[in-house]
Coordinates of C-alpha atoms in Angstrom, one line a residue:
M1 CA 245.9 145.7 235.4
G2 CA 246.6 147.2 232.0
L3 CA 246.8 146.5 228.5
E4 CA 247.8 147.6 224.8
S5 CA 245.9 149.7 223.2
Q6 CA 247.3 151.6 220.3
D7 CA 244.2 154.0 220.0
D8 CA 244.9 157.6 219.2
A9 CA 242.8 159.0 222.2
D10 CA 244.2 156.2 224.8
T11 CA 247.6 156.6 226.8
H12 CA 250.3 154.0 227.6
A13 CA 248.2 151.2 227.5
S14 CA 248.6 148.0 229.9
K15 CA 247.8 144.4 229.7
R16 CA 247.1 141.3 230.8
R17 CA 248.8 137.8 232.2
K18 CA 250.7 134.9 230.5
L19 CA 252.8 132.0 230.8
G20 CA 255.2 129.6 228.9
N21 CA 258.0 127.7 227.1
A22 CA 259.8 127.4 223.4
S23 CA 262.3 125.9 221.2
A24 CA 265.3 127.0 219.3
W25 CA 265.6 125.3 216.5
E26 CA 267.8 125.3 212.8
E27 CA 266.1 125.4 209.8
T28 CA 267.1 122.4 207.7
P29 CA 265.4 121.2 204.3
T30 CA 264.0 117.9 203.7
I31 CA 264.4 116.5 200.5
V32 CA 261.5 114.2 199.3
P33 CA 261.7 110.8 199.5
P34 CA 263.2 112.0 202.7
Q35 CA 265.8 109.6 203.9
L36 CA 266.3 110.8 207.1
F37 CA 268.6 110.1 210.2
H38 CA 267.2 111.1 213.8
Q39 CA 270.2 111.7 216.1
H40 CA 268.0 113.3 219.2
G41 CA 270.4 114.5 222.0
E42 CA 268.7 112.6 224.2
H43 CA 271.5 110.8 226.0
A44 CA 274.3 114.1 225.9
T45 CA 273.7 114.6 229.5
A46 CA 277.0 114.4 230.1
E47 CA 278.6 115.7 227.6
I48 CA 276.3 118.8 228.8
R49 CA 277.7 118.4 232.0
A50 CA 281.0 118.8 230.8
R51 CA 281.0 121.6 228.5
R52 CA 279.2 123.6 231.0
I53 CA 282.1 122.5 234.0
A54 CA 284.7 123.3 230.8
M55 CA 283.0 126.6 229.9
F56 CA 283.0 128.4 233.0
A57 CA 286.2 126.7 234.7
S58 CA 287.9 128.4 232.3
S59 CA 286.1 131.6 232.7
T60 CA 287.9 134.6 233.5
N61 CA 285.2 135.5 236.3
D62 CA 286.0 135.8 239.8
R63 CA 282.5 134.0 240.5
D64 CA 283.1 131.1 243.2
P65 CA 283.0 128.0 241.0
I66 CA 279.2 126.8 240.3
T67 CA 278.3 124.2 243.0
S68 CA 275.6 123.2 241.3
L69 CA 277.0 121.7 238.4
E70 CA 278.2 118.6 240.5
R71 CA 274.6 117.5 240.4
S72 CA 272.7 115.7 237.3
I73 CA 272.4 118.0 234.7
T74 CA 269.5 117.7 232.0
P75 CA 269.2 119.8 228.8
P76 CA 265.9 122.5 228.5
K77 CA 263.1 121.7 229.4
G78 CA 260.3 120.5 226.7
N79 CA 256.9 121.3 226.1
K80 CA 254.8 120.1 228.7
I81 CA 252.1 117.8 227.6
P82 CA 248.4 119.7 227.9
R83 CA 245.6 118.9 230.0
E84 CA 242.9 118.1 228.4
L85 CA 240.1 120.4 228.5
T86 CA 237.0 118.9 230.1
T87 CA 234.6 121.1 228.0
E88 CA 234.8 119.5 224.6
S89 CA 231.3 118.8 224.8
M90 CA 230.6 122.6 224.5
Y91 CA 233.1 122.9 221.9
P92 CA 232.6 120.2 219.4
T93 CA 235.4 120.0 217.3
N94 CA 236.5 117.1 214.0
E95 CA 239.8 118.8 213.6
V96 CA 242.1 116.0 212.3
M97 CA 245.5 115.2 213.8
P98 CA 248.6 116.2 211.3
S99 CA 250.6 113.6 209.1
E100 CA 253.8 113.1 211.1
P101 CA 257.4 111.7 209.8
E102 CA 258.1 108.8 212.5
N103 CA 261.6 109.2 214.3
V104 CA 261.9 112.2 212.6
S105 CA 263.3 115.7 214.9
M106 CA 263.1 118.8 212.5
S107 CA 265.5 120.0 213.8
N108 CA 267.7 117.6 214.0
A109 CA 266.7 116.1 210.6
H110 CA 269.9 115.4 207.5
A111 CA 268.0 115.2 204.2
I112 CA 269.5 112.9 201.2
D113 CA 269.0 114.9 198.4
H114 CA 266.5 113.2 195.3
S115 CA 266.5 114.7 192.0
E116 CA 262.8 113.3 191.4
G117 CA 261.1 115.5 194.4
P118 CA 260.7 118.5 196.1
K119 CA 262.9 120.3 198.7
L120 CA 261.1 120.7 201.6
F121 CA 261.4 123.5 204.0
S122 CA 259.8 123.9 207.3
S123 CA 257.9 127.0 207.9
P124 CA 260.5 129.6 209.2
I125 CA 257.7 131.0 211.8
K126 CA 256.9 128.9 214.8
L127 CA 253.7 129.1 216.8
T128 CA 254.0 129.2 220.3
H129 CA 252.6 126.3 223.0
I130 CA 249.0 126.5 223.7
R131 CA 248.8 125.1 227.4
D132 CA 245.0 124.1 227.2
L133 CA 245.3 122.3 223.9
P134 CA 245.5 119.2 223.0
S135 CA 248.9 117.7 221.8
S136 CA 247.8 117.4 218.5
S137 CA 247.0 121.0 218.5
N138 CA 250.9 121.7 219.9
V139 CA 253.0 119.7 217.3
D140 CA 256.1 122.0 216.6
T141 CA 255.6 124.5 218.8
V142 CA 257.8 126.7 221.0
G143 CA 258.0 127.6 224.2
L144 CA 260.2 130.9 226.4
N145 CA 261.7 127.8 228.1
D146 CA 263.2 126.5 224.9
I147 CA 264.3 130.1 223.7
I148 CA 266.5 131.2 226.6
G149 CA 266.7 127.6 228.6
D150 CA 270.1 126.9 226.8
P151 CA 272.8 126.9 229.4
L152 CA 275.4 128.2 227.0
I153 CA 273.3 131.9 227.1
K154 CA 275.6 134.3 228.7
E155 CA 273.5 137.7 227.8
C156 CA 269.9 138.5 227.0
W157 CA 268.5 141.8 225.6
Q158 CA 264.4 141.7 226.2
F159 CA 262.5 144.3 224.1
N160 CA 259.2 144.5 224.5
Y161 CA 255.9 146.0 226.1
L162 CA 255.1 144.3 229.4
F163 CA 257.7 142.1 231.6
N164 CA 256.9 139.9 234.3
I165 CA 260.6 139.7 235.7
D166 CA 260.1 136.8 238.0
F167 CA 258.4 135.1 235.1
L168 CA 260.8 135.8 233.0
M169 CA 264.0 134.8 235.0
N170 CA 262.2 131.3 235.7
A171 CA 262.8 130.6 232.1
F172 CA 266.5 130.2 232.4
D173 CA 268.5 127.3 232.8
E174 CA 268.7 127.2 236.6
D175 CA 272.3 126.3 236.8
V176 CA 272.7 130.0 234.8
R177 CA 270.1 131.7 235.7
A178 CA 272.3 134.1 238.2
L179 CA 274.6 134.6 235.8
V180 CA 273.3 135.7 232.9
K181 CA 273.3 139.2 231.9
V182 CA 269.8 140.4 231.4
K183 CA 269.2 144.2 229.7
V184 CA 265.5 144.4 229.9
V185 CA 264.2 147.1 227.4
H186 CA 260.8 149.0 228.0
G187 CA 259.4 152.3 227.4
S188 CA 257.3 153.5 230.9
W189 CA 259.0 156.2 230.7
K190 CA 257.1 158.3 233.6
Q191 CA 258.8 157.7 237.0
E192 CA 255.5 157.2 238.8
D193 CA 254.2 155.0 236.1
P194 CA 253.0 151.6 238.2
H195 CA 255.0 149.1 235.4
R196 CA 258.0 151.1 235.9
V197 CA 257.8 150.9 239.4
N198 CA 257.4 147.3 239.3
L199 CA 260.3 146.6 237.4
Q200 CA 262.4 148.4 239.1
E201 CA 261.5 146.6 242.9
A202 CA 261.8 143.4 241.0
A203 CA 265.1 143.6 239.7
K204 CA 266.1 144.4 242.8
R205 CA 265.9 140.8 243.5
Y206 CA 268.3 139.8 240.7
P207 CA 271.7 141.7 240.6
N208 CA 272.1 140.6 237.2
V209 CA 269.2 142.4 235.8
S210 CA 269.6 145.8 234.1
I211 CA 266.6 148.2 233.3
V212 CA 266.9 150.1 230.4
T213 CA 264.3 153.3 229.7
A214 CA 263.8 153.5 225.3
Y215 CA 263.7 157.4 224.6
M216 CA 260.0 158.4 224.2
P217 CA 259.0 161.5 222.9
E218 CA 255.9 161.1 221.9
P219 CA 252.7 160.7 224.4
F220 CA 250.6 158.6 222.7
G221 CA 253.6 156.1 221.5
T222 CA 254.9 152.8 222.9
H223 CA 257.7 150.5 223.1
H224 CA 255.7 147.7 222.0
S225 CA 258.5 145.8 220.0
K226 CA 259.1 142.1 220.9
M227 CA 262.3 140.9 220.6
M228 CA 265.2 138.9 222.0
I229 CA 269.1 139.2 221.2
L230 CA 271.1 135.9 222.8
I231 CA 274.8 136.3 223.3
R232 CA 276.3 132.6 223.6
H233 CA 279.2 131.1 225.4
D234 CA 280.1 129.3 222.1
G235 CA 281.0 132.1 220.3
L236 CA 276.7 132.4 218.6
A237 CA 274.0 134.6 218.7
Q238 CA 271.3 134.7 218.1
V239 CA 267.6 137.4 216.8
I240 CA 264.3 136.4 217.9
I241 CA 261.3 138.2 216.7
H242 CA 258.0 137.4 218.0
T243 CA 254.6 138.9 219.5
A244 CA 254.1 137.7 223.0
N245 CA 254.6 140.7 226.0
M246 CA 257.4 138.7 228.8
I247 CA 254.4 138.1 231.2
P248 CA 252.8 134.3 232.4
Q249 CA 249.1 134.6 230.2
D250 CA 250.5 135.8 226.8
W251 CA 252.6 132.4 226.7
T252 CA 250.3 130.2 228.0
N253 CA 246.9 130.2 226.3
M254 CA 247.0 133.1 223.4
S255 CA 248.4 132.8 219.8
Q256 CA 251.3 133.8 219.5
A257 CA 254.4 133.2 217.0
V258 CA 258.2 133.4 216.9
W259 CA 261.1 134.2 214.1
Q260 CA 264.4 132.9 215.2
S261 CA 267.0 133.5 213.3
P262 CA 269.8 131.1 212.8
L263 CA 273.0 130.8 215.4
L264 CA 274.9 133.9 213.6
P265 CA 278.8 133.1 214.1
I266 CA 281.6 135.3 214.8
L267 CA 282.8 136.6 211.7
P268 CA 286.2 135.1 210.3
E269 CA 289.4 137.1 211.3
G270 CA 290.7 139.9 209.2
I271 CA 286.7 140.8 207.9
N272 CA 286.4 144.3 208.8
C273 CA 283.4 144.6 211.8
Q274 CA 282.5 148.2 211.3
P275 CA 279.3 149.0 209.4
S276 CA 279.6 149.5 205.4
S277 CA 279.5 152.9 203.7
A278 CA 277.9 151.8 201.4
P279 CA 274.3 153.2 201.5
A280 CA 272.1 150.6 203.0
T281 CA 269.4 151.3 200.1
S282 CA 272.0 149.8 198.2
I283 CA 272.1 146.2 199.7
Q284 CA 269.2 143.9 198.8
F285 CA 266.7 143.0 200.9
G286 CA 266.1 139.4 202.5
S287 CA 269.9 139.0 202.2
G288 CA 271.7 139.0 206.0
A289 CA 273.9 142.4 204.9
R290 CA 270.7 144.1 204.8
F291 CA 269.3 142.3 207.9
K292 CA 272.3 143.5 209.9
S293 CA 272.5 147.2 208.6
D294 CA 268.5 147.7 209.4
L295 CA 268.7 146.1 212.7
L296 CA 272.0 148.0 214.2
A297 CA 270.3 151.1 212.7
Y298 CA 267.1 150.7 214.9
L299 CA 269.0 149.2 217.9
R300 CA 271.0 152.8 217.5
A301 CA 267.7 154.9 217.6
Y302 CA 267.5 153.8 221.2
G303 CA 270.9 156.1 221.7
Q304 CA 274.7 155.1 222.2
T305 CA 274.2 154.8 226.4
K306 CA 271.2 152.6 226.5
T307 CA 272.0 150.1 223.0
G308 CA 275.6 151.1 222.2
T309 CA 277.6 148.1 223.8
L310 CA 274.9 145.7 221.9
V311 CA 275.8 147.3 218.8
K312 CA 279.0 147.2 219.3
Q313 CA 279.0 143.3 219.7
L314 CA 276.2 142.4 216.9
Q315 CA 278.8 144.1 214.8
R316 CA 281.1 141.0 215.1
Y317 CA 278.8 138.3 214.2
D318 CA 278.3 137.2 210.5
F319 CA 274.3 137.5 209.4
G320 CA 274.6 136.0 206.4
K321 CA 272.3 132.6 207.4
I322 CA 269.2 135.4 207.6
R323 CA 266.3 135.2 204.9
A324 CA 264.0 137.6 206.1
A325 CA 264.1 141.5 205.9
L326 CA 263.8 143.6 209.1
V327 CA 260.9 146.1 209.1
A328 CA 260.6 148.4 212.4
S329 CA 259.5 151.4 213.6
T330 CA 261.0 154.1 216.0
P331 CA 259.1 157.9 217.0
C332 CA 260.2 160.0 214.5
K333 CA 259.7 162.6 212.0
Q334 CA 261.3 161.3 208.5
S335 CA 261.0 162.5 204.6
L336 CA 259.6 160.8 202.4
R337 CA 262.1 163.3 199.6
S338 CA 264.9 162.4 201.6
L339 CA 264.3 158.7 202.1
G340 CA 266.4 156.4 200.0
S341 CA 269.2 159.0 199.3
D342 CA 271.8 158.3 201.7
Q343 CA 272.2 155.2 204.3
D344 CA 269.3 156.0 206.5
T345 CA 267.0 153.1 207.3
E346 CA 263.2 153.7 206.7
W347 CA 260.6 153.4 209.4
G348 CA 257.0 152.3 209.5
W349 CA 254.8 151.8 205.9
P350 CA 257.4 154.0 204.1
A351 CA 260.1 150.8 204.9
L352 CA 257.7 148.0 204.4
K353 CA 256.6 150.0 200.9
R354 CA 260.1 149.5 199.7
I355 CA 260.4 145.8 201.0
L356 CA 257.3 144.7 198.9
A357 CA 258.0 147.2 196.1
A358 CA 260.8 144.6 195.8
I359 CA 259.2 141.4 195.8
P360 CA 257.5 140.1 192.7
P361 CA 253.8 138.5 193.1
K362 CA 252.7 135.7 191.1
P363 CA 250.1 136.4 188.3
C364 CA 246.9 135.1 189.0
G365 CA 244.1 134.1 186.8
D366 CA 242.6 136.9 184.8
D367 CA 239.1 136.7 186.8
D368 CA 241.0 136.1 189.9
Q369 CA 242.9 138.5 192.6
S370 CA 245.1 138.9 195.0
Q371 CA 244.1 138.5 198.5
I372 CA 245.9 140.6 201.3
V373 CA 244.8 139.2 205.0
I374 CA 245.5 142.0 207.9
Q375 CA 245.2 139.7 211.7
V376 CA 245.9 142.1 214.4
S377 CA 244.9 142.1 218.0
S378 CA 244.3 145.8 218.0
I379 CA 242.6 148.4 215.8
A380 CA 243.0 152.0 216.7
S381 CA 241.3 154.7 215.9
L382 CA 241.6 155.9 212.1
G383 CA 239.6 158.3 211.3
Q384 CA 235.8 158.2 210.3
N385 CA 236.7 157.6 206.6
D386 CA 239.1 155.2 205.4
K387 CA 241.6 157.8 203.9
W388 CA 244.5 156.4 205.7
L389 CA 243.6 153.0 205.8
A390 CA 242.9 152.5 201.7
M391 CA 245.0 155.5 200.7
T392 CA 248.3 155.0 203.2
F393 CA 248.2 151.6 204.6
F394 CA 246.5 149.8 201.8
D395 CA 248.6 150.9 199.1
T396 CA 251.1 150.3 201.0
L397 CA 250.7 146.6 201.1
S398 CA 249.5 146.6 197.5
A399 CA 253.1 147.6 196.6
T400 CA 254.9 145.3 193.2
P401 CA 257.6 146.0 191.5
I402 CA 257.6 148.5 188.7
R403 CA 257.4 146.0 186.2
S404 CA 255.2 143.9 188.0
S405 CA 252.5 142.0 185.4
V406 CA 250.2 142.0 188.1
V407 CA 247.3 144.8 187.0
R408 CA 244.6 144.4 189.4
K409 CA 243.8 145.9 192.9
P410 CA 244.0 143.1 196.2
K411 CA 241.6 142.5 197.9
F412 CA 241.6 143.1 201.5
N413 CA 240.7 141.0 204.9
I414 CA 240.6 141.4 208.5
I415 CA 240.7 139.3 210.6
F416 CA 239.4 140.4 214.5
P417 CA 237.5 138.0 217.2
T418 CA 233.5 138.8 218.0
A419 CA 232.7 138.9 221.5
D420 CA 231.0 135.0 221.2
E421 CA 234.7 134.2 219.9
I422 CA 236.3 135.7 223.4
R423 CA 233.7 134.3 225.5
L424 CA 234.6 130.6 224.0
S425 CA 238.4 131.2 224.2
L426 CA 240.1 129.0 226.3
D427 CA 241.0 132.3 229.1
G428 CA 237.3 133.1 228.3
Y429 CA 236.7 137.1 228.7
Q430 CA 240.3 137.3 230.5
S431 CA 241.6 137.3 227.3
G432 CA 240.0 140.2 225.7
N433 CA 241.9 142.3 228.2
S434 CA 244.6 141.8 225.1
I435 CA 242.4 142.5 222.1
H436 CA 241.4 146.3 221.4
M437 CA 239.2 147.8 219.1
K438 CA 236.5 151.0 220.2
I439 CA 233.1 150.8 219.1
Q440 CA 231.3 153.3 221.2
S441 CA 231.1 156.9 219.9
A442 CA 229.7 157.8 216.8
A443 CA 233.5 158.1 215.2
Q444 CA 234.6 154.7 215.8
A445 CA 230.8 153.8 214.8
K446 CA 231.5 155.1 211.5
Q447 CA 235.0 153.2 211.0
V448 CA 233.0 149.7 212.2
A449 CA 231.2 150.3 209.4
Y450 CA 233.3 151.2 206.7
M451 CA 235.9 147.8 208.0
K452 CA 232.7 145.8 208.3
P453 CA 232.8 144.2 205.4
M454 CA 236.2 143.2 205.4
L455 CA 236.0 141.8 208.8
C456 CA 236.4 138.1 209.2
H457 CA 236.4 135.5 212.5
W458 CA 239.6 134.6 214.2
A459 CA 237.7 131.2 214.9
G460 CA 236.5 130.4 211.3
T461 CA 232.9 129.9 211.7
S462 CA 230.6 132.0 213.4
G463 CA 228.8 130.7 216.1
H464 CA 229.8 127.2 217.1
F465 CA 233.1 126.4 216.2
V466 CA 232.3 122.9 214.2
S467 CA 233.3 122.4 210.5
T468 CA 233.8 119.5 208.3
E469 CA 235.6 121.4 205.0
I470 CA 237.9 124.0 206.1
L471 CA 241.7 123.9 206.9
Q472 CA 242.4 123.7 211.1
A473 CA 244.9 125.8 212.5
G474 CA 244.2 124.3 215.5
R475 CA 243.7 128.0 217.2
R476 CA 240.2 128.5 217.1
R477 CA 240.2 129.0 221.1
A478 CA 243.5 130.6 221.4
A479 CA 242.5 134.2 221.4
P480 CA 244.9 135.8 219.0
H481 CA 247.6 138.3 220.5
I482 CA 249.7 137.1 217.3
K483 CA 250.0 139.9 214.4
T484 CA 250.2 138.8 210.6
Y485 CA 249.9 140.2 207.4
I486 CA 250.1 137.6 204.5
R487 CA 249.6 138.3 200.8
F488 CA 247.7 135.2 199.1
T489 CA 248.2 134.8 195.3
D490 CA 245.2 134.2 194.3
S491 CA 241.3 133.0 196.2
S492 CA 242.4 129.8 196.4
M493 CA 244.9 130.9 199.0
R494 CA 247.1 128.0 198.1
C495 CA 250.3 129.8 197.5
I496 CA 251.5 132.7 199.7
D497 CA 253.3 135.8 197.7
W498 CA 254.9 137.0 200.8
A499 CA 253.9 137.3 204.8
M500 CA 254.9 139.1 207.6
L501 CA 255.1 138.5 211.5
T502 CA 255.2 142.2 213.2
S503 CA 254.5 143.2 217.0
A504 CA 252.9 146.2 215.0
N505 CA 248.8 146.5 214.9
L506 CA 246.8 148.4 212.8
S507 CA 247.2 152.1 213.4
T508 CA 249.1 155.3 212.6
Q509 CA 251.0 155.1 215.5
A510 CA 252.8 151.8 215.1
W511 CA 252.8 152.3 211.2
G512 CA 253.1 156.1 210.4
A513 CA 250.2 158.9 209.6
T514 CA 249.5 160.1 206.1
A515 CA 252.9 161.9 204.8
T516 CA 252.3 165.8 205.3
A517 CA 251.9 168.2 202.3
S518 CA 255.7 168.3 202.8
G519 CA 256.3 164.7 203.2
E520 CA 256.9 163.8 206.5
V521 CA 256.1 160.8 208.0
R522 CA 255.1 160.6 211.9
I523 CA 256.1 157.3 213.6
C524 CA 255.0 157.3 217.9
S525 CA 255.8 153.6 218.9
W526 CA 258.9 151.4 218.6
E527 CA 257.6 148.2 216.6
I528 CA 259.4 145.1 214.9
G529 CA 258.9 142.8 212.2
V530 CA 260.5 140.3 209.5
V531 CA 259.1 139.9 206.0
I532 CA 259.4 136.4 204.2
W533 CA 258.9 135.7 200.5
P534 CA 259.5 132.8 198.6
G535 CA 262.6 134.0 196.5
L536 CA 264.5 133.7 199.7
W537 CA 264.8 130.2 198.8
D538 CA 265.7 130.0 195.4
E539 CA 268.7 128.3 194.6
R540 CA 270.7 128.7 191.4
T541 CA 273.1 125.7 190.1
P542 CA 275.7 126.8 187.6
Q543 CA 276.0 124.3 184.8
V544 CA 278.8 124.1 183.1
T545 CA 279.6 122.5 179.7
S546 CA 282.7 122.0 177.1
T547 CA 280.3 124.6 175.1
S548 CA 279.2 127.1 177.7
S549 CA 278.6 128.0 181.3
R550 CA 274.7 129.0 182.5
S551 CA 272.6 129.0 185.2
T552 CA 269.7 127.2 186.5
T553 CA 267.2 128.0 189.1
R554 CA 265.2 125.8 191.3
K555 CA 262.2 128.5 192.2
A556 CA 260.6 128.2 196.0
V557 CA 256.8 128.1 196.0
L558 CA 255.4 130.1 199.8
V559 CA 252.8 127.8 201.0
P560 CA 250.4 127.8 204.1
V561 CA 250.9 125.1 206.5
F562 CA 248.1 123.6 209.6
R563 CA 248.9 121.8 212.8
Q564 CA 252.7 121.1 211.6
D565 CA 255.2 123.1 210.1
R566 CA 256.6 121.0 207.9
P567 CA 254.3 121.0 204.2
P568 CA 252.6 117.9 204.0
I569 CA 254.7 115.5 201.2
E570 CA 251.1 114.2 200.1
D571 CA 250.2 117.8 198.8
F572 CA 253.4 117.6 196.5
P573 CA 253.6 114.4 194.7
L574 CA 256.2 113.2 192.1
R575 CA 255.6 113.9 188.6
N576 CA 256.1 110.1 187.4
N577 CA 254.0 109.2 190.4
P578 CA 251.1 106.7 188.6
Q579 CA 249.0 107.7 192.1
N580 CA 249.1 110.9 191.6
Q581 CA 245.9 111.7 192.5
G582 CA 246.4 115.5 194.1
P583 CA 247.9 118.7 193.2
K584 CA 249.7 119.9 190.1
A585 CA 253.0 117.9 190.7
T586 CA 256.1 119.1 191.7
E587 CA 259.2 118.2 190.4
K588 CA 262.4 120.1 191.2
K589 CA 260.6 122.1 193.8
T590 CA 261.4 124.2 196.7
I591 CA 258.5 124.4 199.0
V592 CA 258.4 126.0 201.7
G593 CA 255.8 125.7 204.7
F594 CA 254.2 129.5 206.6
R595 CA 252.5 128.3 209.5
M596 CA 249.3 129.3 209.8
P597 CA 247.4 130.8 212.9
Y598 CA 243.9 130.9 211.8
D599 CA 241.6 128.5 209.6
L600 CA 241.1 128.8 205.7
P601 CA 238.7 129.9 203.7
L602 CA 238.3 132.7 205.9
V603 CA 234.9 133.6 207.3
P604 CA 233.1 136.8 207.0
Y605 CA 231.4 138.2 209.5
G606 CA 227.3 138.5 209.3
K607 CA 225.4 141.5 209.5
D608 CA 225.0 141.1 213.1
D609 CA 228.5 140.3 213.9
I610 CA 230.4 143.1 215.7
P611 CA 233.9 143.3 216.7
W612 CA 234.8 142.4 220.1
C613 CA 235.2 145.9 222.3
A614 CA 237.1 145.9 225.3
T615 CA 235.7 149.3 226.6
S616 CA 232.2 147.3 226.1
S617 CA 230.4 145.5 229.6
Y618 CA 229.0 142.3 228.6
S619 CA 226.3 140.7 230.5
E620 CA 226.3 137.0 229.0
P621 CA 228.9 134.9 230.8
D622 CA 231.8 133.5 228.9
W623 CA 232.1 129.6 229.0
M624 CA 233.5 129.9 232.2
G625 CA 230.2 131.6 233.6
C626 CA 232.2 134.6 234.6
T627 CA 230.7 138.2 233.0
Y628 CA 232.2 141.2 231.5
G629 CA 232.7 145.0 232.9
G630 CA 234.7 146.9 231.1
F631 CA 238.0 147.3 230.5
S632 CA 239.6 150.7 231.9
N633 CA 243.4 151.5 232.0
G634 CA 244.9 151.9 235.4
S635 CA 245.7 149.3 238.0

């Protein structure tokens, strides 16, 4: 069994195993104080059954009628209540359960506007369900069944690094499992590659599954993107960008996250579906139009014969409701001198730098500075000095608009687990097969040395997982396969300037090497992610009087939220509330949550702490009594 290291010296790595389920959701604001009406579809079985029968009866497909529709049908399965761990005495915790609104389903909540209070939006990023954590740690989480278990899915494109076809197919609704057109896009290009052979053998069991091999020109590149595109029978489409391989282990006890677009309708008749002749660089970042332009450019990079039919389909859809910027990588050599001068979409760190340079950060105090936190599951060989890390990548993450008032450079931290944190994780050493940083050679030791001052613990505390004063994300024991990059406004880490969820780890293969003297940037791998920032939720309201007309802007704030997706109302009291004892009151503000996968404040490495290394061996048993002999590529 292999794994996905992105080291320069690594060949195509392999990976581990995983399991899961997830939920499609619509972003709906809650107005505070809210009057919420819960209209959950628990008793919609008959309606769903009737819709299914009508849908397939009207189909032009020559297949025989679906006899299984004659039996009782229930909506897609939700998250199962996880079994409680029996090792709590080993891992004492005082984590508290988040406050929850009564009788409220955030996916179906209706809001009544209240002019005195802030408008709350749930996090656009959702964590995945962890099987072996208690229900209090799985509030608002999703699993694979929730994402692709809808019987209205007609076609599903899966882009990923590792696949277990049986696991994937089992997540579809059983009534349509044999009917959904499934396209599996992978990067195992060698005919003898065990992953490719396994994919081809598994696909033979499912006539509706097609295997697509991505173009892989770089020997050290990987097809590392993690994305699903769903085409539905009801005329809607959806884009899902996430961090999990399509294997059971990734959807069971590993920390992962998912971004789901709203359901996208077909453009009205008469609207031109063809790509605009305007340069992509002239379309505003964060808009649905720019997201669509960049996504189609990414898909075209695979080639007409591989993804041409998908590009043609997606051109028909309206992406206007999307609030995010797409940032991706494709194997290529791009010239910095030509970027921005035509309609080509940029890739890798040049693309990210252009996006971040359009996002104005909030100013912080004179004696304070922004905090940029990188949290990844793999750190490749970046060199014996910090030239690429500091001069190329940190410079990219520090980008702000030219006229920004921010002067001081941000402080950087990198979250990466230690061997102790892997030993104590839910899957013990097995989860370590998914997490990579090489530390054995002299060159690798030098890299650890210059990164050590920035390294922080994943679990929030060193040694024992006990704390009384930190904001707890509820993922300490779920080893991290998630990848997030966040710029906090200041050292308090109470507000976020921007946040990114991506498949891309910390490597030159993923983001691109330092530009050559001629301005060429070489990128080896396929990656994809989304960037969000508070300005995407700003609202402009026209105000017209008898003498003038102007508009006011309701500014948005992006805040970290813990153990639930919705910002807690108690953190944003009304200005006129005499009982206000909390943070500065927020009146007529829009508050957007960002679901945190790790605890705050961060805990730096101690002098004796070193990063987990999957290619090392560990004689100290994990919590299940297993030792670790070291990971090696191959089966």
